[in-house]
GROMACS .gro file of C-alpha atoms in nm:
model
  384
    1UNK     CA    1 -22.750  -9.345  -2.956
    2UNK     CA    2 -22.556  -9.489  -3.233
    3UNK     CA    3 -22.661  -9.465  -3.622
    4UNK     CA    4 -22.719  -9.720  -3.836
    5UNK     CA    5 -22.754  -9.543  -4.177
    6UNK     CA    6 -22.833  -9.732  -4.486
    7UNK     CA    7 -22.665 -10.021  -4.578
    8UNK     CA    8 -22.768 -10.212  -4.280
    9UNK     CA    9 -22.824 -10.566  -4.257
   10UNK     CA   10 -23.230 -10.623  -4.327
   11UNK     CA   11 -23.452 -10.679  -4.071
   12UNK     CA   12 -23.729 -10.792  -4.209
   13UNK     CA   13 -23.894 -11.140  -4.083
   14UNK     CA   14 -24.215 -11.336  -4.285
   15UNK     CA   15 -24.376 -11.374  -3.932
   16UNK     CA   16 -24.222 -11.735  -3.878
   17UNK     CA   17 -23.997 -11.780  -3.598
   18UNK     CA   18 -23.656 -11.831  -3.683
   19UNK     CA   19 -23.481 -12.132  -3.483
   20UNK     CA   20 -23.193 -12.026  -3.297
   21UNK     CA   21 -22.848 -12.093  -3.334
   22UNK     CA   22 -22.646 -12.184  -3.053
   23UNK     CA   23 -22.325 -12.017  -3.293
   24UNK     CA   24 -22.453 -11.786  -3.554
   25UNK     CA   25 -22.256 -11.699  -3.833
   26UNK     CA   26 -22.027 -11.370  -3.836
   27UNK     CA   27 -22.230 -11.096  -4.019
   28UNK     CA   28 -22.072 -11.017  -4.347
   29UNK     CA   29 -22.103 -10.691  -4.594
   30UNK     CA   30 -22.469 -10.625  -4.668
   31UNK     CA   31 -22.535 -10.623  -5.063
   32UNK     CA   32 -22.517 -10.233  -5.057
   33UNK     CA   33 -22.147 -10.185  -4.910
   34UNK     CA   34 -22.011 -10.476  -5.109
   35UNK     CA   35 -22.150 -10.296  -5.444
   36UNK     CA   36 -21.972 -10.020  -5.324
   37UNK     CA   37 -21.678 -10.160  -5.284
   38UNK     CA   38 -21.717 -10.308  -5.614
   39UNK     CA   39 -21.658  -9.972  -5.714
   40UNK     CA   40 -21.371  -9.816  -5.523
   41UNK     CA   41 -21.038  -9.893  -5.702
   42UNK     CA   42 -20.824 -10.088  -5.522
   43UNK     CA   43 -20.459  -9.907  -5.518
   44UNK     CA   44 -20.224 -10.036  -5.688
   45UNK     CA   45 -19.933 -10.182  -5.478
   46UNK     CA   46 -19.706 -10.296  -5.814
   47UNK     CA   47 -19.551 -10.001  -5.809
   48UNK     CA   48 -19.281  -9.866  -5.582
   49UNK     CA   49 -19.363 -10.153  -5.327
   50UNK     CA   50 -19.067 -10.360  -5.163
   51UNK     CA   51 -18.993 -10.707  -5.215
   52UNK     CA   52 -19.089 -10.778  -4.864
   53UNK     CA   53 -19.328 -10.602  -4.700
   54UNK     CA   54 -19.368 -10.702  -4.279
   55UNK     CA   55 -19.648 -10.573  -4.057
   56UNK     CA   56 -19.535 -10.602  -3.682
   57UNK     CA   57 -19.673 -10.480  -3.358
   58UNK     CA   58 -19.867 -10.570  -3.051
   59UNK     CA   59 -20.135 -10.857  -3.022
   60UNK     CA   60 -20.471 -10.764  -3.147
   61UNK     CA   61 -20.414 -10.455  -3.317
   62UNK     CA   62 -20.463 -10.576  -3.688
   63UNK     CA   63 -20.138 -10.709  -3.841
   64UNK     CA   64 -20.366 -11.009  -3.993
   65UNK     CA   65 -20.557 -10.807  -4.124
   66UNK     CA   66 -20.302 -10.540  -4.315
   67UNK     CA   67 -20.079 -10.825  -4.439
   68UNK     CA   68 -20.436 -11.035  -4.586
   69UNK     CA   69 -20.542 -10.691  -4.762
   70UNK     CA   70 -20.196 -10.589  -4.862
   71UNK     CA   71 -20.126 -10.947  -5.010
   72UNK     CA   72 -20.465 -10.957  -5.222
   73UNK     CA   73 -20.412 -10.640  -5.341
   74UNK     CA   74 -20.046 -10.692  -5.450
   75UNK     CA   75 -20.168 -11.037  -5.624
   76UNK     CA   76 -20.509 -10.842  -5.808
   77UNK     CA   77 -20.207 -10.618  -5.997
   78UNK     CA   78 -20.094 -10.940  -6.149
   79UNK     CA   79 -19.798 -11.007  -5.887
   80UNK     CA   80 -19.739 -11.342  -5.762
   81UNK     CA   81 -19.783 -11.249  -5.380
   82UNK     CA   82 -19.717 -11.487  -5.102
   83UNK     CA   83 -19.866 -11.411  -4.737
   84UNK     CA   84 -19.691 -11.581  -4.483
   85UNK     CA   85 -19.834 -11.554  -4.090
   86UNK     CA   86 -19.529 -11.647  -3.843
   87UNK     CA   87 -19.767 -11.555  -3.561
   88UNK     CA   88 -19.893 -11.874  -3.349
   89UNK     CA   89 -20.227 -11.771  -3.334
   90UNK     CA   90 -20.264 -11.804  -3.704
   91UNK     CA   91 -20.563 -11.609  -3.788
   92UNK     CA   92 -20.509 -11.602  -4.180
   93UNK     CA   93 -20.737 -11.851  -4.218
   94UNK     CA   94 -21.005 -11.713  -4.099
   95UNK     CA   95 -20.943 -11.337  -4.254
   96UNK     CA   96 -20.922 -11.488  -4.595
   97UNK     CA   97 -21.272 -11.714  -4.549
   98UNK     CA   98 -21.064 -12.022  -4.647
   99UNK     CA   99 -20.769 -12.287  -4.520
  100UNK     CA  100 -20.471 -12.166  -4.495
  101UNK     CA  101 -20.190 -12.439  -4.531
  102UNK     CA  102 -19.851 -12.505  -4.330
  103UNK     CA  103 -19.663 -12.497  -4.680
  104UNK     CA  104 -19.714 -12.230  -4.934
  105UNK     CA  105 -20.054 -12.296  -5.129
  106UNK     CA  106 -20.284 -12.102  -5.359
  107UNK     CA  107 -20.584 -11.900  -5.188
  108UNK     CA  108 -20.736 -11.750  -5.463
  109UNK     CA  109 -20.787 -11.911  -5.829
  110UNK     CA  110 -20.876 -11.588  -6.037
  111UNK     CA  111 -20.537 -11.407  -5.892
  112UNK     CA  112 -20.172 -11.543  -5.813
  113UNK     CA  113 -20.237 -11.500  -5.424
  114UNK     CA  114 -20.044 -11.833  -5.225
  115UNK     CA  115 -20.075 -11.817  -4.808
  116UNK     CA  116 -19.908 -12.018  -4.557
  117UNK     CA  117 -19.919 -12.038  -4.132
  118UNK     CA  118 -19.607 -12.157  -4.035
  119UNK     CA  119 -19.696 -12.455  -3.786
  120UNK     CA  120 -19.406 -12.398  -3.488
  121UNK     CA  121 -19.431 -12.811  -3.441
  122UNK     CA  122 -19.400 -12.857  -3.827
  123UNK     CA  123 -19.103 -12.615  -3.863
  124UNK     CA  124 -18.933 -12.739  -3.541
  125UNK     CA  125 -18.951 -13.114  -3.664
  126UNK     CA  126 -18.794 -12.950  -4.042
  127UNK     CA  127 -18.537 -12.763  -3.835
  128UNK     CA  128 -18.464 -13.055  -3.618
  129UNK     CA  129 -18.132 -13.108  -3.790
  130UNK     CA  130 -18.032 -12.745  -3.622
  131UNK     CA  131 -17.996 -12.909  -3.271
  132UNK     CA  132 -18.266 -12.657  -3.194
  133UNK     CA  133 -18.620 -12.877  -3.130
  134UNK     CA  134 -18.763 -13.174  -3.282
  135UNK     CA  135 -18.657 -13.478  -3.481
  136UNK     CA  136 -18.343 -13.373  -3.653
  137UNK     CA  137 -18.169 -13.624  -3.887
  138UNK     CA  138 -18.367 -13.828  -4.186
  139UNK     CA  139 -18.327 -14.170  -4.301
  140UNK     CA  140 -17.974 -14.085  -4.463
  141UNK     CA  141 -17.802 -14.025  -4.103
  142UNK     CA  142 -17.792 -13.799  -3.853
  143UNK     CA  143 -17.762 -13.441  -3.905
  144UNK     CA  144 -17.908 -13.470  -4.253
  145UNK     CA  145 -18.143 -13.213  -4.275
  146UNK     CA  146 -18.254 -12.866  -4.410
  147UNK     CA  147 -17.972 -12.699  -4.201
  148UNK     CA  148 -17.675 -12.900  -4.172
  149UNK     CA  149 -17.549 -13.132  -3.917
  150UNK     CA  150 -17.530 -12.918  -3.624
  151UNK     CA  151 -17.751 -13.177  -3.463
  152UNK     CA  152 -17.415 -13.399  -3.412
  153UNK     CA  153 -17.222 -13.058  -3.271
  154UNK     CA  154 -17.464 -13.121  -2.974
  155UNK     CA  155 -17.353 -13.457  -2.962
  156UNK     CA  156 -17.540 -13.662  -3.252
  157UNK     CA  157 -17.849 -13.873  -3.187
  158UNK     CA  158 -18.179 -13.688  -3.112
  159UNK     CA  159 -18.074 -13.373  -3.304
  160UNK     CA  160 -18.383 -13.214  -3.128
  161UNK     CA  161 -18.222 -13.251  -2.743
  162UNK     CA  162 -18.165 -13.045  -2.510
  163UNK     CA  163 -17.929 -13.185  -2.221
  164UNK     CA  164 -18.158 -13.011  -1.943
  165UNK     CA  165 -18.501 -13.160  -2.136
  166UNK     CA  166 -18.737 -13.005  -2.372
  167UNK     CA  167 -18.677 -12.786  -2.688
  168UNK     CA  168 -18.349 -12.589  -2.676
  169UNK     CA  169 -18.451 -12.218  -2.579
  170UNK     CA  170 -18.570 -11.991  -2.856
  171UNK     CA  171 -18.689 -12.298  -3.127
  172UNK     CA  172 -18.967 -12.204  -3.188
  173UNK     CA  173 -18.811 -11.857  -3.353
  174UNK     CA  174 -18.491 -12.087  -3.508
  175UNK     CA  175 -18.801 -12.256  -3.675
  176UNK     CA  176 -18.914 -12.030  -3.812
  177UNK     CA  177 -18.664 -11.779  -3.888
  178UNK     CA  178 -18.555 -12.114  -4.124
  179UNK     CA  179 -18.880 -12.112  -4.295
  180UNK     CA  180 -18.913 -11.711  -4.341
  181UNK     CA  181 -18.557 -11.730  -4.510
  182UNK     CA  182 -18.627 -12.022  -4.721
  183UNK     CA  183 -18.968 -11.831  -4.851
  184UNK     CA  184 -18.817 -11.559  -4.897
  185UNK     CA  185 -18.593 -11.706  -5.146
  186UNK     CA  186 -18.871 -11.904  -5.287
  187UNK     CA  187 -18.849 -11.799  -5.699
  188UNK     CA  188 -19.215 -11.838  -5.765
  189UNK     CA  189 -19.302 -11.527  -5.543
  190UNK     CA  190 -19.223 -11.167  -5.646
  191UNK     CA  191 -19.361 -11.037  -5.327
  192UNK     CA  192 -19.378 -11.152  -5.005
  193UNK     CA  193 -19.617 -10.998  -4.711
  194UNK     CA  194 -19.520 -11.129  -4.353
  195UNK     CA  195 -19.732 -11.098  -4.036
  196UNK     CA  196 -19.496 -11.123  -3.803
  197UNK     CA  197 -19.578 -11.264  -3.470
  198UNK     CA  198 -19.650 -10.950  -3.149
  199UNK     CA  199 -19.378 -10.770  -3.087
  200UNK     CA  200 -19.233 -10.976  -2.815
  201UNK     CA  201 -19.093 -11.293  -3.113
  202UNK     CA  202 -19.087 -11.021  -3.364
  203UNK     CA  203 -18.767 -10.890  -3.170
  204UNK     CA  204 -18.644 -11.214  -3.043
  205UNK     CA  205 -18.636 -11.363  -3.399
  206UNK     CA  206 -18.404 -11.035  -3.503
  207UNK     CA  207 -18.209 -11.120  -3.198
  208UNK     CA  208 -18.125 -11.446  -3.312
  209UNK     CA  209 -17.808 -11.354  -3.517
  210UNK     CA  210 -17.641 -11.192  -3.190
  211UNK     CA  211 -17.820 -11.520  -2.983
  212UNK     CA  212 -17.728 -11.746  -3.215
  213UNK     CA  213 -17.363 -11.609  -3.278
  214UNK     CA  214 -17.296 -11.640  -2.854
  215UNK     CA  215 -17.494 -11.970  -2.813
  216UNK     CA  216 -17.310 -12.081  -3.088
  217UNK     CA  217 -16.984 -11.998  -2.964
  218UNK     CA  218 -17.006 -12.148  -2.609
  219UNK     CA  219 -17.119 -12.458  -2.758
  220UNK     CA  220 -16.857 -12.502  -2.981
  221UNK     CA  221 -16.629 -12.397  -2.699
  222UNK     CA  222 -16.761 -12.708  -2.472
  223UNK     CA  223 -16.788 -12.943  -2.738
  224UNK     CA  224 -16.360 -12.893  -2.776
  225UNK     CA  225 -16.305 -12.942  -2.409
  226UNK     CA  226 -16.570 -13.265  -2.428
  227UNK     CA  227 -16.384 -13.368  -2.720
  228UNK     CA  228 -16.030 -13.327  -2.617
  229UNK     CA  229 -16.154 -13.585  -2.293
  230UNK     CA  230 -16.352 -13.817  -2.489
  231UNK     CA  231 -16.045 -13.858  -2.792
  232UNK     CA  232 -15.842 -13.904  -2.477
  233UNK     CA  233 -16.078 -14.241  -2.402
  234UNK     CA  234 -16.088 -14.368  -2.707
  235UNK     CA  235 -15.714 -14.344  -2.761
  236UNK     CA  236 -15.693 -14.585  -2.471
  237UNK     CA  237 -15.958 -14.802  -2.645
  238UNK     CA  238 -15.873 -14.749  -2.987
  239UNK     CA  239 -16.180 -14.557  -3.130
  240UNK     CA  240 -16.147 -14.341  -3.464
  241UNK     CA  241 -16.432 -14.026  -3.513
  242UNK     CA  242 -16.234 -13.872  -3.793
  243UNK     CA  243 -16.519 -13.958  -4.061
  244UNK     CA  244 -16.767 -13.664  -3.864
  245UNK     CA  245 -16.505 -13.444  -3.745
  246UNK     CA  246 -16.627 -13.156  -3.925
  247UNK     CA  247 -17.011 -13.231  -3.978
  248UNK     CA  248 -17.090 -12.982  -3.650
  249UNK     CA  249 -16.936 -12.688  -3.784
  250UNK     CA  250 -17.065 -12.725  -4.124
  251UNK     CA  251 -17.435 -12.689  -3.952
  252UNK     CA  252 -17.269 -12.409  -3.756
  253UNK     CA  253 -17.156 -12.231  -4.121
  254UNK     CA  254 -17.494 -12.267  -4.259
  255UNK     CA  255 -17.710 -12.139  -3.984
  256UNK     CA  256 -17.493 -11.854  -4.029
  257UNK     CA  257 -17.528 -11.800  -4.342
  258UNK     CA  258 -17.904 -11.823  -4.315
  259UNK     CA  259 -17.926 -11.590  -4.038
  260UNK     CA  260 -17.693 -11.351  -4.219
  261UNK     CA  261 -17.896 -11.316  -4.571
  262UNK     CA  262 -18.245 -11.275  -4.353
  263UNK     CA  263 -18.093 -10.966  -4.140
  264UNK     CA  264 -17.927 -10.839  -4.499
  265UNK     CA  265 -18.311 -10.869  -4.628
  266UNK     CA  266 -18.455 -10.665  -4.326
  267UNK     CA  267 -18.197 -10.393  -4.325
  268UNK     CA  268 -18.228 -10.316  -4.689
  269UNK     CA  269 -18.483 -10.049  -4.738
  270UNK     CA  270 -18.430 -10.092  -5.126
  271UNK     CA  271 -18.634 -10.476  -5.070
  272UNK     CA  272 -18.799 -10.462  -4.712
  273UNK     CA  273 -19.106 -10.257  -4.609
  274UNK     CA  274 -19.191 -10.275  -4.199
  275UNK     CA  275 -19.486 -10.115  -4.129
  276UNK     CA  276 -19.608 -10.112  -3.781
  277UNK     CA  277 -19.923 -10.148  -3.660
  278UNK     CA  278 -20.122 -10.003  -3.390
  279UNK     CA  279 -20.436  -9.862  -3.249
  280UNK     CA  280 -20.561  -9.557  -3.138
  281UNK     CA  281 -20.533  -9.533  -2.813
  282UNK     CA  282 -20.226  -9.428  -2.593
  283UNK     CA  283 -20.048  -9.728  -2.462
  284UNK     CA  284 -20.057  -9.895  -2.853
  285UNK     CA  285 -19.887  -9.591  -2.936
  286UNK     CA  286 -19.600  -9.570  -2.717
  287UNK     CA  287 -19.545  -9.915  -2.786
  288UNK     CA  288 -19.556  -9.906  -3.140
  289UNK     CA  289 -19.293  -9.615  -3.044
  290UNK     CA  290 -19.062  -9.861  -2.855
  291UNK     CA  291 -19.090 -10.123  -3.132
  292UNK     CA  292 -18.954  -9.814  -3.365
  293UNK     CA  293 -18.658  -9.780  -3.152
  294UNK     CA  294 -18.570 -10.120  -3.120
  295UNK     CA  295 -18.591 -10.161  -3.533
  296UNK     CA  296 -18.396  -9.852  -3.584
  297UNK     CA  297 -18.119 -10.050  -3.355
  298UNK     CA  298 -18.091 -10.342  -3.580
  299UNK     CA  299 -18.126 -10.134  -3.843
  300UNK     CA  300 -18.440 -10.257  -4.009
  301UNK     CA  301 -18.621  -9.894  -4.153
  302UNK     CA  302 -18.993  -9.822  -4.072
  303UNK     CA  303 -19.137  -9.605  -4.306
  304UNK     CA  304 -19.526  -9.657  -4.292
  305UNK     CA  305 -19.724  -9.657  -3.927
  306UNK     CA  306 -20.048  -9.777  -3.952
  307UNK     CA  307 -20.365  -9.632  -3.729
  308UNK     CA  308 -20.626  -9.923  -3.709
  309UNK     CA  309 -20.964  -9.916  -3.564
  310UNK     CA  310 -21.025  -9.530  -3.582
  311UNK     CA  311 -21.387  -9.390  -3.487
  312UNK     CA  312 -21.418  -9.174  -3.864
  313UNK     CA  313 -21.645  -9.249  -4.146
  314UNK     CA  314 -21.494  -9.459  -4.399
  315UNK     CA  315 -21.550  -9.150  -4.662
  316UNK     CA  316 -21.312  -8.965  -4.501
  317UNK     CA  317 -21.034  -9.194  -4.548
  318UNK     CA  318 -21.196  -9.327  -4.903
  319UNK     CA  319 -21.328  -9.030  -5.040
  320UNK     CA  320 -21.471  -9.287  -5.350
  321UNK     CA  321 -21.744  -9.447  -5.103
  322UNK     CA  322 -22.060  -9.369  -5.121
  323UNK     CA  323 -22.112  -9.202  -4.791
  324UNK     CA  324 -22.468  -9.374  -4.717
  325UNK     CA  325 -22.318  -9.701  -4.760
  326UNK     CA  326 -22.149  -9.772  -4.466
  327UNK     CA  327 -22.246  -9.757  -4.129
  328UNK     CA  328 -22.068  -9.515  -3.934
  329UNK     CA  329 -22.008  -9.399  -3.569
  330UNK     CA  330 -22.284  -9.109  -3.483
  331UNK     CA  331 -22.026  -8.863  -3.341
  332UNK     CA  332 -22.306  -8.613  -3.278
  333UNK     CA  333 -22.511  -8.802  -3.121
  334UNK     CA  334 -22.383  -9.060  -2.874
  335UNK     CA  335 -22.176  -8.997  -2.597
  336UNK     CA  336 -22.008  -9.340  -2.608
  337UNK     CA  337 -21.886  -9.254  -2.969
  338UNK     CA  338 -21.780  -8.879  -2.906
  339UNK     CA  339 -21.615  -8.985  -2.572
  340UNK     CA  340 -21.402  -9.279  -2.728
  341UNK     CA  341 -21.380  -9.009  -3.026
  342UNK     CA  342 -21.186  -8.786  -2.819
  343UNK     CA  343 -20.965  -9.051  -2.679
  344UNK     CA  344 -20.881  -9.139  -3.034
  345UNK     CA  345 -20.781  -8.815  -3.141
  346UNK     CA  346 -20.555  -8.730  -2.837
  347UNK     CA  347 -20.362  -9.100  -2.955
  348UNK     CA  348 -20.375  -8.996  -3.298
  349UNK     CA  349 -20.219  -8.647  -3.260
  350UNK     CA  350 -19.930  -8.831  -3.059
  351UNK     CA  351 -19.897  -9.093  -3.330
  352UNK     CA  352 -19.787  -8.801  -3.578
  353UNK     CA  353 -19.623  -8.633  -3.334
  354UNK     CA  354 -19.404  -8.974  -3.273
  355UNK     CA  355 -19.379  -9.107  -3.658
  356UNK     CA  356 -19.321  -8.748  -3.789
  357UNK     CA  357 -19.149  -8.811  -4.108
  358UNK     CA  358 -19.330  -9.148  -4.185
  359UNK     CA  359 -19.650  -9.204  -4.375
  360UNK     CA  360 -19.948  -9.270  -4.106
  361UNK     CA  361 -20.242  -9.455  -4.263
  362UNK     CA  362 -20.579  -9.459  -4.096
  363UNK     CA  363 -20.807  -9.790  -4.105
  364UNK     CA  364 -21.174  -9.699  -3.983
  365UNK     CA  365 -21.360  -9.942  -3.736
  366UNK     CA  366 -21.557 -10.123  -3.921
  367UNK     CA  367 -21.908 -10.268  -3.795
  368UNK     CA  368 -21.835 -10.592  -3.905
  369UNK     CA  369 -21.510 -10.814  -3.906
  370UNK     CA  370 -21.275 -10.808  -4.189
  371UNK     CA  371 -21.315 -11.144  -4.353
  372UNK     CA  372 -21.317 -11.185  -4.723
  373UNK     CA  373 -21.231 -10.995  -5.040
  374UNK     CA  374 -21.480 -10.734  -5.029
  375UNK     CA  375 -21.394 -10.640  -4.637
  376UNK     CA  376 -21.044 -10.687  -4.747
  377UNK     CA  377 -21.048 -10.429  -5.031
  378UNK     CA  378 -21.177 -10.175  -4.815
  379UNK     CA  379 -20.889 -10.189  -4.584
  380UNK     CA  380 -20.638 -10.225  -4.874
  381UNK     CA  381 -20.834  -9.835  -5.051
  382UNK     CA  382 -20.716  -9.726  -4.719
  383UNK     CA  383 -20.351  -9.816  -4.736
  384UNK     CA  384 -20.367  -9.685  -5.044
   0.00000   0.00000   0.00000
């Protein structure tokens, strides 16, 4: 059997019946564990932490959730702290018990804490003006736009078209790629937390400078041979496109650029913090290994792994909790919690084995979800 020591939720009825609800609620922190949390000190993260700090990894294994507790603890030490999810399935929302906006907006009034979930359709239609996906150009003419005029490279018009129909490939990482850059440089924040999208974008959004580099090449390369024809036309017609001869490689220039400053960002361990994510259990791990590898190749330094979800006490990894506050796994007891136990610890030993040389950080299982500050300072005492 599994133990439920004291802390738990109360049980207690008055007799009446209690109608039921077709979706209850999420339980939250019982009034016991969140006055022990009101005690533990959250670390400070002021101190000695990057500029940019990314959490990347696998789906499901608790990026959300680190970048949330990481951000609010950055912004309690007085830092202006911006949280930005560039992961689809925004959860951010949800962890931090209130909306999270497409644009950078406050989440918390009694610290500097902003948040924002980059909306793919939103930053496609802003990055429209790449060529890359959705409306490109504003009212002042096509190509006009947050990245140039590499819309009319592609031929002018919809600067969102693809010849073959749809979004060009890889827009939805262009997008946002755009937006991470531009927060990055955003003066109001003196820290930025990222939770990157799974692993899978994560690495095709670092691709993009070698992607973006070829794709733009071979399009520039057709675009001469299309142009030498088409001048040849309207020489016979007497046409004149001198006045946006060089619009499409101005967009080309810029994207660079862009691309260029981001990858300078991630490779500079001086400014960036990756920490990877994962869970304990075998297959998490040698992923969280491959993801590793392929950072070390672009040259982006991990130097924290993170161990979420791991069958211990909380007092073992937060020595300043009250040990009877917190429900915790009965490893002495039930065979379900030993078993899963020893599963853990086999995936754990490997994680150390395979991050030797980098900080690994364990994040108990909780019984509940982390939502909200008091959840959310518990997982930041243990990053800590």
């Amino acid at each position: 059997m599994c133990e439920r020591v004291r802390g738990a939720h109360p049980t207690e009825k008055d007799g009446s019946e209690e109608p039921t609800s077709a979706e209850p609620a999420p339980p939250t922190m019982s009034e016991l564990e969140v006055e022990a949390v009101e005690d533990v000190r959250t670390p400070s993260v002021a101190a000695g932490t990057a500029e940019y700090v990314l959490y990347g990894g696998k789906g499901g294994v608790g990026k959300t959730t680190m970048a949330a507790a990481t951000g609010l603890a950055s912004a309690t030490d007085g830092t202006p702290t911006l949280v930005v999810s560039t992961d689809p399935a925004h959860s951010l929302s949800d962890t931090y018990r209130t909306d999270v906006p497409s644009r950078p907006g406050r989440v918390r009034d009694d610290v500097p804490l902003w948040g924002v979930e980059i909306d793919p359709d939103e930053a496609m239609e802003r990055a429209g003006a790449m060529g890359l996906g959705g409306a490109g150009g504003d009212a002042e003419g096509a190509g006009a736009g947050p990245m140039g005029g590499l819309g009319d490279l592609l031929g002018g018009g919809d600067a969102g078209a693809n010849p073959l129909g749809g979004p060009m490939p890889g827009a939805d990482e262009a997008a946002a790629m755009q937006l991470l850059v531009e927060y990055l440089d955003d003066e109001r924040f003196e820290r930025v937390v990222v939770d990157t999208a799974p692993t899978g974008h994560t690495l095709r959004l670092l691709e993009l400078p070698e992607l973006m580099d070829s794709m733009m090449g071979r399009m520039l390369r057709f675009r001469e041979k299309m142009g030498g024809m088409m001048d040849s036309m309207k020489g016979l017609f007497g046409g004149d496109d001198a006045a946006g001869a060089g619009t499409g490689m101005d967009g080309v220039e810029e994207v660079r650029e862009r691309v260029s400053r981001l990858r300078d960002v991630l490779t500079d361990p001086a400014r960036t913090d990756f920490r990877i994510v994962t869970v304990p259990e075998e297959m998490s791990v040698v992923e969280a290994k491959r993801l590793r590898e392929r950072l070390e190749e672009f040259g982006i330094p991990v130097s924290t792994v993170v161990v979420n979800k791991v069958m211990e006490p909380l007092v073992d990894v937060v020595p300043s909790v009250p040990s009877e506050a917190f429900v915790s796994p009965n490893l002495e007891e039930c065979e379900f919690c030993q078993r899963r136990w020893d599963v853990q610890q086999d995936a754990l030993a490997e994680a150390q084995d395979l991050f030797r040389g980098r900080d690994v950080e364990r994040v108990p299982l909780l019984a509940e979800e982390v939502r909200g500050p008091d959840a959310l300072r518990v997982v930041a005492a243990c990053l800590g």
